[in-house]
Amino acid sequence: MKRLLTSLLVILMLSVCVLTACEKQIESSSSTAESVDISAPESSSPDASNEDSSEAETESSTEVSSEESEEESEEESKEESKEESKEESKEESSGGEDIPDDIAPVNVLFARYTQDPYFVLIGTCHMGAEITAEYKGQTVTVDSYMGWFELTLKNTDREAYPDIKFTQKLGGKTVYGPRTLKAHPTTPQFKGTRAIGSNGAFQFFLEQMVADFEGGNLFPQTVIDSMKTRVKGRIDKLHGYNKDAEIIYMIVPSPMTIYPELVPDYYKKGTGKTRYEQVKEGLVAAGATVIDLRDTFNEHKNDEMPLYYHLDSHWADYGAYLAYVELFDHISKKFPSAKPRDIDDFTWTADYYTSADACLYLDIPQIKVKEYGYYREFDFEDPSNITSVPRYRGMQLIYNDLTTEEKQFNNNNPSLPNCMVFRDSYSAGLYDILPERMNKTHYIGMWNYAWQSWLIDSEKPDYVIYILAEWNMHQAVHN
């Protein structure tokens, strides 16, 4: 009996040891799974790659599911992730001194081919840092933006896992590096539009902007003459009921037009007359009004609030506000009550928001790369329930699908003019502030440019307004 009890006691002790070892192994595995080196190739984690692909497909739809819960989770783990990333960078990188505890390290998040053999790197760094990357004889230095950086390198040999040497400086002093981080450039799966990284700052462009930047894409003169005849006929129709009625074209300049210094060197800026100038001259000759924003945007291109989103092809709320001022400075000459509101009449909320179409085209989950920007809201009473139609999905995904639909607003204020608006997606930035300065606003459905004479006869607008991106000027010419 004594021997049996002893044997049972030994078996029990062995069982406890085994259970304890298993628990430690589970804890260790869990800890390892939570600490992923985001500077390593994305393909190093099959689960992570599948998750990215799934999220990218989700972002191509009109809504982002569970965005709020994911953002809350991200905020909760933000500080912890910074510390983990810093420790991992110390272990995975080579050379250089240890990173001070109060300095955020360089981390490469994504690497994507934009124009073969060029690939763009997107990552995080210390706020206000200057980042230098060295790879196979190339040295690229860029300024970061609010803790993010992007830069473009050439990978002629299509090396799968290039080792890139990074140095981070603050005020001219090296605070990180030189250290080598590994990237894994991949080709975006999105078919069609391509996003292009900048040449020196955190800014993306779209490939459809390139033709206007490089020039040589002027319309044939016969096409311009046809446009002039058509627009003049429409103005004559407006003058049939109101000699002061106008057709106004607001052609929004491309980010490449305003920031040519940020366009990659492998695109060459054209010389001579631009298509913008050609179309403007034709419209003015036909009797239309053109709100040319190029001078205003060049004057404000380095303001604290950005003119354009950094991760999207559209203008930001501040750029749209400056255009609104130009538009209503003109309209208020005839309608003094339509004077544009002061910038202080709006609340501008600075924050990191969910990014948009550049990430989609780069095949990057939008929730993983944040857009630091300023969201504009009324700081006064909404006169006609305009803000009942939200401008953004989840506050900052460029435009809500409701803003694409045909919609009318009525302020019941006869001291203000009536208007009809033909538009592309740039109109989302003006969606609330434009009708607030009008008596009646009729938004034609987004991307519908069909002129309907019977509708003009019925509503008799004081202004017919076209809002078009520079690369969408063909709509003004052909419709």
Coordinates of C-alpha atoms in Angstrom, one line a residue:
M1 CA 0.0 0.0 0.0
K2 CA 2.8 2.4 0.9
R3 CA 4.5 1.7 -2.5
L4 CA 1.2 2.3 -4.3
L5 CA 0.7 5.7 -2.5
T6 CA 4.2 6.7 -3.4
S7 CA 3.7 5.8 -7.1
L8 CA 0.5 7.8 -7.2
L9 CA 2.2 10.8 -5.6
V10 CA 5.0 10.7 -8.2
I11 CA 2.4 10.5 -11.0
L12 CA 0.6 13.5 -9.6
M13 CA 3.7 15.5 -9.3
L14 CA 4.7 14.7 -12.9
S15 CA 1.2 15.7 -14.1
V16 CA 1.5 19.1 -12.4
C17 CA 4.9 19.6 -14.0
V18 CA 3.6 18.8 -17.5
L19 CA 0.6 21.1 -17.1
T20 CA 2.8 23.9 -15.9
A21 CA 5.1 23.5 -18.8
C22 CA 2.2 23.5 -21.2
E23 CA 0.8 26.7 -19.7
K24 CA 4.2 28.4 -20.1
Q25 CA 4.4 27.2 -23.7
I26 CA 0.9 28.6 -24.5
E27 CA 1.9 32.0 -22.8
S28 CA 5.1 32.1 -24.8
S29 CA 3.3 31.4 -28.1
S30 CA 0.7 34.0 -27.3
S31 CA 3.4 36.6 -26.5
T32 CA 5.2 35.8 -29.8
A33 CA 2.0 36.1 -31.8
E34 CA 1.3 39.5 -30.4
S35 CA 4.8 40.8 -31.1
V36 CA 5.0 40.9 -34.9
D37 CA 8.0 42.7 -36.4
I38 CA 6.2 45.2 -38.8
S39 CA 9.5 46.1 -40.4
A40 CA 9.9 42.5 -41.6
P41 CA 8.4 41.3 -44.9
E42 CA 4.6 41.0 -44.8
S43 CA 4.8 37.6 -46.3
S44 CA 6.6 36.3 -43.2
S45 CA 3.2 35.9 -41.6
P46 CA 0.7 34.0 -43.9
D47 CA -2.2 34.9 -41.5
A48 CA -1.3 38.6 -41.7
S49 CA -1.1 38.5 -45.5
N50 CA -4.5 36.9 -45.7
E51 CA -5.9 39.4 -43.3
D52 CA -4.5 42.3 -45.3
S53 CA -5.9 40.9 -48.5
S54 CA -9.4 40.5 -46.9
E55 CA -9.3 44.0 -45.5
A56 CA -8.2 45.5 -48.8
E57 CA -11.2 43.8 -50.5
T58 CA -13.5 45.2 -47.8
E59 CA -12.1 48.7 -48.4
S60 CA -13.0 48.6 -52.1
S61 CA -16.7 48.6 -51.1
T62 CA -18.7 51.6 -50.1
E63 CA -18.4 51.1 -46.4
V64 CA -15.7 50.0 -43.9
S65 CA -17.1 47.4 -41.5
S66 CA -16.3 47.6 -37.8
E67 CA -14.1 50.7 -38.3
E68 CA -14.9 52.2 -34.9
S69 CA -14.1 49.0 -32.9
E70 CA -10.8 48.6 -34.9
E71 CA -9.8 52.2 -34.3
E72 CA -10.6 51.8 -30.6
S73 CA -8.5 48.7 -30.4
E74 CA -5.7 50.4 -32.3
E75 CA -5.7 53.4 -29.9
E76 CA -5.6 51.1 -26.9
S77 CA -2.5 49.2 -28.2
K78 CA -0.8 52.3 -29.7
E79 CA 1.8 52.9 -27.0
E80 CA 2.4 49.2 -26.4
S81 CA 3.0 48.7 -30.2
K82 CA 5.5 51.6 -30.2
E83 CA 7.5 50.0 -27.4
E84 CA 7.4 46.6 -29.1
S85 CA 8.5 48.1 -32.4
K86 CA 11.3 49.9 -30.9
E87 CA 12.7 46.8 -29.2
E88 CA 12.2 44.7 -32.4
S89 CA 14.0 47.4 -34.4
K90 CA 17.0 47.2 -32.1
E91 CA 17.1 43.4 -32.4
E92 CA 16.5 43.2 -36.2
S93 CA 18.6 46.1 -37.3
S94 CA 22.3 46.2 -37.7
G95 CA 24.8 48.9 -36.7
G96 CA 24.3 52.3 -35.0
E97 CA 23.8 53.1 -31.4
D98 CA 20.8 52.2 -29.2
I99 CA 17.7 54.3 -29.8
P100 CA 16.8 56.7 -27.0
D101 CA 13.6 55.7 -25.2
D102 CA 11.9 58.9 -26.2
I103 CA 12.7 58.5 -29.9
A104 CA 10.3 56.6 -32.2
P105 CA 12.3 54.3 -34.5
V106 CA 11.9 53.9 -38.2
N107 CA 9.6 51.1 -39.2
V108 CA 8.7 49.9 -42.7
L109 CA 5.1 49.0 -42.9
F110 CA 4.4 48.4 -46.6
A111 CA 6.4 48.2 -49.9
R112 CA 4.6 48.4 -53.2
Y113 CA 5.6 48.7 -56.8
T114 CA 4.2 51.8 -58.4
Q115 CA 5.9 51.9 -61.8
D116 CA 8.3 49.0 -62.5
P117 CA 11.1 48.9 -61.3
Y118 CA 10.2 51.7 -58.8
F119 CA 8.6 50.8 -55.5
V120 CA 7.3 52.9 -52.7
L121 CA 8.0 52.4 -49.0
I122 CA 5.5 53.5 -46.4
G123 CA 6.4 53.6 -42.7
T124 CA 6.4 55.3 -39.3
C125 CA 9.1 57.4 -37.7
H126 CA 9.6 60.1 -35.1
M127 CA 7.4 63.2 -35.4
G128 CA 9.1 65.8 -37.5
A129 CA 12.0 63.6 -38.5
E130 CA 14.0 63.6 -41.7
I131 CA 14.4 60.1 -43.2
T132 CA 17.3 59.0 -45.4
A133 CA 17.2 55.6 -47.2
E134 CA 20.2 54.0 -49.0
Y135 CA 19.9 51.1 -51.4
K136 CA 22.3 50.0 -54.1
G137 CA 23.9 53.4 -54.8
Q138 CA 20.6 55.3 -54.3
T139 CA 20.3 57.8 -51.5
V140 CA 16.8 59.3 -50.9
T141 CA 16.0 61.9 -48.2
V142 CA 12.4 62.8 -47.3
D143 CA 10.6 64.9 -44.7
S144 CA 8.2 62.9 -42.6
Y145 CA 4.6 64.1 -42.0
M146 CA 3.1 63.7 -38.5
G147 CA 5.0 60.5 -37.8
W148 CA 4.7 59.0 -41.3
F149 CA 7.1 58.8 -44.2
E150 CA 7.1 57.5 -47.7
L151 CA 9.9 57.3 -50.3
T152 CA 10.5 55.7 -53.7
L153 CA 13.5 53.5 -54.6
K154 CA 14.5 51.7 -57.8
N155 CA 14.8 47.9 -57.7
T156 CA 16.3 47.1 -61.1
D157 CA 17.1 43.5 -60.2
R158 CA 13.7 42.9 -58.6
E159 CA 15.3 41.7 -55.5
A160 CA 12.6 40.0 -53.4
Y161 CA 13.8 41.1 -49.9
P162 CA 16.1 44.2 -50.3
D163 CA 18.0 45.4 -47.3
I164 CA 17.7 49.1 -47.0
K165 CA 19.8 51.3 -44.7
F166 CA 17.9 54.0 -42.8
T167 CA 19.0 57.0 -41.0
Q168 CA 16.7 59.3 -39.0
K169 CA 17.6 62.9 -38.1
L170 CA 16.0 65.5 -35.9
G171 CA 17.3 69.1 -36.3
G172 CA 20.2 67.8 -38.3
K173 CA 21.2 65.3 -35.5
T174 CA 21.1 61.6 -36.1
V175 CA 18.8 59.9 -33.6
Y176 CA 18.4 56.6 -35.4
G177 CA 20.8 54.6 -37.5
P178 CA 22.3 53.9 -39.8
R179 CA 20.4 50.6 -39.4
T180 CA 19.3 48.1 -42.1
L181 CA 15.7 47.0 -42.4
K182 CA 14.3 44.4 -44.7
A183 CA 11.5 45.2 -47.1
H184 CA 9.4 43.0 -49.4
P185 CA 8.1 44.9 -52.4
T186 CA 4.9 43.5 -54.0
T187 CA 2.7 44.4 -56.9
P188 CA -0.7 45.8 -56.0
Q189 CA -3.6 43.5 -56.9
F190 CA -5.9 46.5 -57.7
K191 CA -6.5 46.6 -61.5
G192 CA -6.7 50.0 -63.2
T193 CA -5.6 53.1 -61.4
R194 CA -2.2 53.3 -59.9
A195 CA -1.0 55.4 -57.0
I196 CA 2.4 57.2 -57.2
G197 CA 4.6 58.2 -54.3
S198 CA 6.1 61.6 -54.1
N199 CA 9.7 62.8 -54.5
G200 CA 10.3 64.3 -51.1
A201 CA 7.3 64.4 -48.8
F202 CA 4.4 62.2 -47.6
Q203 CA 2.2 62.8 -50.6
F204 CA 0.6 60.5 -53.1
F205 CA -0.7 61.2 -56.7
L206 CA -2.7 59.2 -59.2
E207 CA -1.5 58.1 -62.6
Q208 CA -4.3 60.0 -64.4
M209 CA -2.7 63.2 -63.2
V210 CA 0.5 62.5 -65.2
A211 CA -0.8 63.4 -68.7
D212 CA -1.6 67.0 -67.6
F213 CA 1.7 67.2 -65.8
E214 CA 3.8 66.1 -68.7
G215 CA 1.8 68.0 -71.3
G216 CA 1.3 67.2 -74.9
N217 CA -2.3 66.2 -74.4
L218 CA -4.0 69.3 -75.8
F219 CA -7.4 68.9 -77.4
P220 CA -7.7 69.4 -81.2
Q221 CA -8.8 73.0 -82.0
T222 CA -12.0 71.6 -83.6
V223 CA -13.0 70.1 -80.3
I224 CA -12.4 73.4 -78.4
D225 CA -14.4 75.3 -81.1
S226 CA -17.3 72.8 -80.7
M227 CA -17.2 73.3 -76.9
K228 CA -17.3 77.1 -77.3
T229 CA -20.4 76.9 -79.6
R230 CA -22.2 74.6 -77.2
V231 CA -21.4 76.6 -74.0
K232 CA -22.3 79.9 -75.8
G233 CA -25.7 78.5 -76.7
R234 CA -26.4 77.5 -73.1
I235 CA -25.4 80.9 -71.8
D236 CA -27.8 82.5 -74.4
K237 CA -30.5 80.2 -73.0
L238 CA -29.8 81.5 -69.4
H239 CA -29.8 85.1 -70.6
G240 CA -33.3 84.5 -72.1
Y241 CA -34.8 84.6 -68.6
N242 CA -32.0 86.4 -66.7
K243 CA -29.3 88.6 -68.4
D244 CA -27.1 88.2 -65.3
A245 CA -27.3 84.4 -65.0
E246 CA -23.9 82.7 -65.4
I247 CA -22.3 79.4 -66.1
I248 CA -19.4 78.9 -63.8
Y249 CA -16.6 76.3 -64.2
M250 CA -14.5 75.5 -61.2
I251 CA -11.6 73.3 -62.5
V252 CA -9.7 72.1 -59.5
P253 CA -5.9 71.9 -60.2
S254 CA -4.2 68.5 -59.7
P255 CA -1.8 68.1 -56.8
M256 CA 0.9 67.5 -59.4
T257 CA 0.2 71.0 -60.8
I258 CA 0.5 72.7 -57.3
Y259 CA 3.4 70.5 -56.1
P260 CA 5.6 69.7 -59.1
E261 CA 8.6 69.6 -56.9
L262 CA 7.2 66.4 -55.2
V263 CA 6.6 64.5 -58.5
P264 CA 9.0 61.7 -59.0
D265 CA 11.9 62.5 -61.3
Y266 CA 11.0 59.8 -63.8
Y267 CA 8.0 62.0 -64.8
K268 CA 9.1 65.2 -66.7
K269 CA 7.0 68.4 -66.4
G270 CA 5.9 69.6 -69.8
T271 CA 6.5 73.1 -71.2
G272 CA 4.3 75.3 -73.2
K273 CA 0.5 75.7 -73.0
T274 CA -1.3 73.3 -70.7
R275 CA -4.6 71.7 -71.3
Y276 CA -5.9 73.7 -68.3
E277 CA -5.0 76.9 -70.0
Q278 CA -6.5 75.7 -73.3
V279 CA -9.8 74.8 -71.8
K280 CA -10.0 77.9 -69.7
E281 CA -9.4 80.2 -72.7
G282 CA -12.1 78.4 -74.7
L283 CA -14.7 78.7 -71.9
V284 CA -14.0 82.4 -71.3
A285 CA -14.2 83.0 -75.0
A286 CA -17.7 81.4 -75.0
G287 CA -18.8 83.7 -72.2
A288 CA -18.5 81.4 -69.2
T289 CA -16.9 82.3 -65.9
V290 CA -13.9 80.2 -64.8
I291 CA -12.8 80.1 -61.2
D292 CA -9.0 79.5 -61.6
L293 CA -7.7 78.2 -58.3
R294 CA -4.0 77.9 -59.3
D295 CA -2.8 81.2 -57.9
T296 CA -4.7 80.8 -54.6
F297 CA -3.5 77.2 -54.1
N298 CA 0.1 78.2 -54.9
E299 CA -0.2 81.0 -52.3
H300 CA -1.4 78.6 -49.6
K301 CA 0.4 75.4 -50.6
N302 CA 2.6 75.5 -47.5
D303 CA -0.1 76.4 -45.0
E304 CA -0.4 74.3 -41.8
M305 CA -3.7 72.8 -43.0
P306 CA -3.2 70.8 -46.2
L307 CA -4.8 71.6 -49.5
Y308 CA -5.1 68.0 -50.6
Y309 CA -5.2 64.7 -48.7
H310 CA -1.9 63.0 -48.5
L311 CA -3.3 59.5 -49.1
D312 CA -6.1 60.4 -51.5
S313 CA -6.5 62.1 -54.9
H314 CA -9.1 64.6 -53.6
W315 CA -8.7 68.0 -52.0
A316 CA -8.9 68.3 -48.2
D317 CA -11.4 70.4 -46.4
Y318 CA -9.1 73.3 -46.3
G319 CA -8.5 73.3 -50.0
A320 CA -12.3 73.1 -50.6
Y321 CA -12.8 76.0 -48.2
L322 CA -10.3 78.2 -50.2
A323 CA -12.2 77.3 -53.4
Y324 CA -15.5 78.2 -51.6
V325 CA -14.1 81.6 -50.8
E326 CA -13.1 82.2 -54.4
L327 CA -16.5 81.2 -55.7
F328 CA -18.5 83.3 -53.3
D329 CA -16.2 86.3 -53.5
H330 CA -17.3 86.3 -57.2
I331 CA -21.0 85.6 -56.6
S332 CA -21.3 88.1 -53.7
K333 CA -20.6 90.9 -56.2
K334 CA -24.2 90.4 -57.4
F335 CA -25.6 88.9 -54.2
P336 CA -24.0 90.6 -51.2
S337 CA -25.7 88.2 -48.8
A338 CA -23.7 85.4 -50.4
K339 CA -20.4 86.7 -49.0
P340 CA -18.3 83.7 -48.0
R341 CA -18.2 82.9 -44.3
D342 CA -14.9 83.5 -42.4
I343 CA -12.7 80.5 -41.6
D344 CA -13.5 81.0 -37.9
D345 CA -17.1 80.3 -38.6
F346 CA -16.2 76.7 -38.8
T347 CA -14.7 74.2 -36.4
W348 CA -11.6 72.5 -37.7
T349 CA -10.8 69.2 -35.9
A350 CA -7.3 67.9 -36.3
D351 CA -6.8 64.2 -35.9
Y352 CA -5.6 60.9 -37.6
Y353 CA -8.4 59.7 -39.8
T354 CA -8.9 56.7 -42.0
S355 CA -7.2 57.1 -45.3
A356 CA -8.7 56.6 -48.7
D357 CA -8.2 55.8 -52.4
A358 CA -4.3 55.8 -52.6
C359 CA -4.3 53.0 -50.1
L360 CA -6.9 51.2 -52.1
Y361 CA -4.9 51.4 -55.3
L362 CA -1.7 50.4 -53.5
D363 CA -3.6 47.3 -52.1
I364 CA -3.0 48.5 -48.5
P365 CA -5.8 48.2 -45.8
Q366 CA -7.0 51.7 -45.3
I367 CA -7.3 51.3 -41.5
K368 CA -3.6 50.6 -41.2
V369 CA -2.3 53.9 -42.6
K370 CA -3.8 57.0 -41.1
E371 CA -4.4 60.4 -42.7
Y372 CA -3.6 63.3 -40.4
G373 CA -6.0 66.1 -41.4
Y374 CA -8.5 68.7 -40.4
Y375 CA -12.2 68.0 -40.5
R376 CA -14.5 71.0 -41.1
E377 CA -17.9 71.4 -39.5
F378 CA -20.4 74.2 -39.1
D379 CA -19.9 76.4 -36.0
F380 CA -23.3 78.0 -36.6
E381 CA -26.9 76.9 -37.0
D382 CA -27.7 74.7 -40.1
P383 CA -30.2 76.8 -42.1
S384 CA -31.9 73.9 -44.0
N385 CA -30.8 70.6 -42.6
I386 CA -27.9 70.5 -45.0
T387 CA -25.7 68.5 -42.5
S388 CA -28.4 65.8 -42.3
V389 CA -26.5 64.3 -45.3
P390 CA -23.0 63.4 -43.8
R391 CA -20.1 64.2 -46.1
Y392 CA -17.9 61.3 -45.0
R393 CA -18.1 57.7 -44.2
G394 CA -16.8 57.1 -40.8
M395 CA -16.0 60.9 -40.8
Q396 CA -13.1 60.8 -43.2
L397 CA -13.5 58.5 -46.2
I398 CA -13.8 61.3 -48.7
Y399 CA -17.5 61.2 -49.4
N400 CA -20.6 59.4 -48.3
D401 CA -22.6 57.6 -51.0
L402 CA -25.5 59.8 -50.2
T403 CA -23.6 62.9 -51.5
T404 CA -23.4 61.2 -54.9
E405 CA -27.1 61.2 -55.4
E406 CA -29.3 64.0 -56.8
K407 CA -30.4 66.3 -54.0
Q408 CA -32.0 69.7 -53.5
F409 CA -31.6 72.1 -50.6
N410 CA -33.8 75.2 -49.9
N411 CA -32.9 77.9 -47.5
N412 CA -36.0 80.0 -48.2
N413 CA -33.8 83.1 -48.4
P414 CA -34.6 85.1 -51.6
S415 CA -31.6 87.4 -50.9
L416 CA -29.4 84.5 -52.0
P417 CA -29.1 83.1 -55.5
N418 CA -30.4 79.8 -56.9
C419 CA -28.0 77.3 -58.5
M420 CA -27.7 74.0 -60.3
V421 CA -24.5 72.0 -59.8
F422 CA -22.9 69.5 -62.2
R423 CA -20.0 67.7 -60.5
D424 CA -17.5 65.0 -60.0
S425 CA -16.3 63.6 -56.6
Y426 CA -14.5 66.8 -55.8
S427 CA -17.9 68.3 -55.0
A428 CA -18.0 66.3 -51.7
G429 CA -15.6 68.8 -50.2
L430 CA -18.1 71.6 -50.9
Y431 CA -21.2 69.6 -50.3
D432 CA -22.3 71.4 -47.1
I433 CA -20.8 74.9 -47.5
L434 CA -22.0 75.6 -51.0
P435 CA -25.8 75.3 -50.5
E436 CA -25.5 77.2 -47.2
R437 CA -24.7 80.3 -49.2
M438 CA -27.5 79.7 -51.8
N439 CA -31.3 80.0 -51.6
K440 CA -32.0 76.9 -53.7
T441 CA -29.3 74.4 -54.6
H442 CA -30.0 71.5 -57.0
Y443 CA -27.2 69.0 -57.0
I444 CA -27.4 66.9 -60.1
G445 CA -26.3 63.3 -59.5
M446 CA -22.5 63.0 -59.3
W447 CA -20.8 62.3 -62.7
N448 CA -24.0 63.2 -64.6
Y449 CA -23.2 66.0 -66.9
A450 CA -26.1 65.8 -69.3
W451 CA -27.6 69.3 -70.0
Q452 CA -31.4 69.2 -69.7
S453 CA -33.0 72.3 -71.3
W454 CA -36.4 71.5 -69.8
L455 CA -34.9 71.5 -66.3
I456 CA -33.2 74.8 -66.9
D457 CA -36.5 76.3 -68.1
S458 CA -38.3 74.9 -65.1
E459 CA -35.9 76.1 -62.4
K460 CA -34.3 79.2 -64.0
P461 CA -31.1 79.1 -61.9
D462 CA -29.0 82.2 -61.4
Y463 CA -25.9 80.0 -61.6
V464 CA -25.1 76.8 -63.3
I465 CA -21.9 75.5 -61.7
Y466 CA -19.5 72.8 -62.8
I467 CA -17.0 71.4 -60.3
L468 CA -14.4 69.2 -62.1
A469 CA -10.9 67.9 -61.3
E470 CA -8.2 68.9 -63.7
W471 CA -7.8 65.4 -65.1
N472 CA -11.6 65.4 -65.6
M473 CA -11.7 68.4 -67.9
H474 CA -12.9 66.4 -70.8
Q475 CA -16.3 66.5 -69.2
A476 CA -16.3 70.2 -69.7
V477 CA -15.2 69.9 -73.3
H478 CA -17.5 67.1 -74.4
N479 CA -20.6 67.5 -72.3

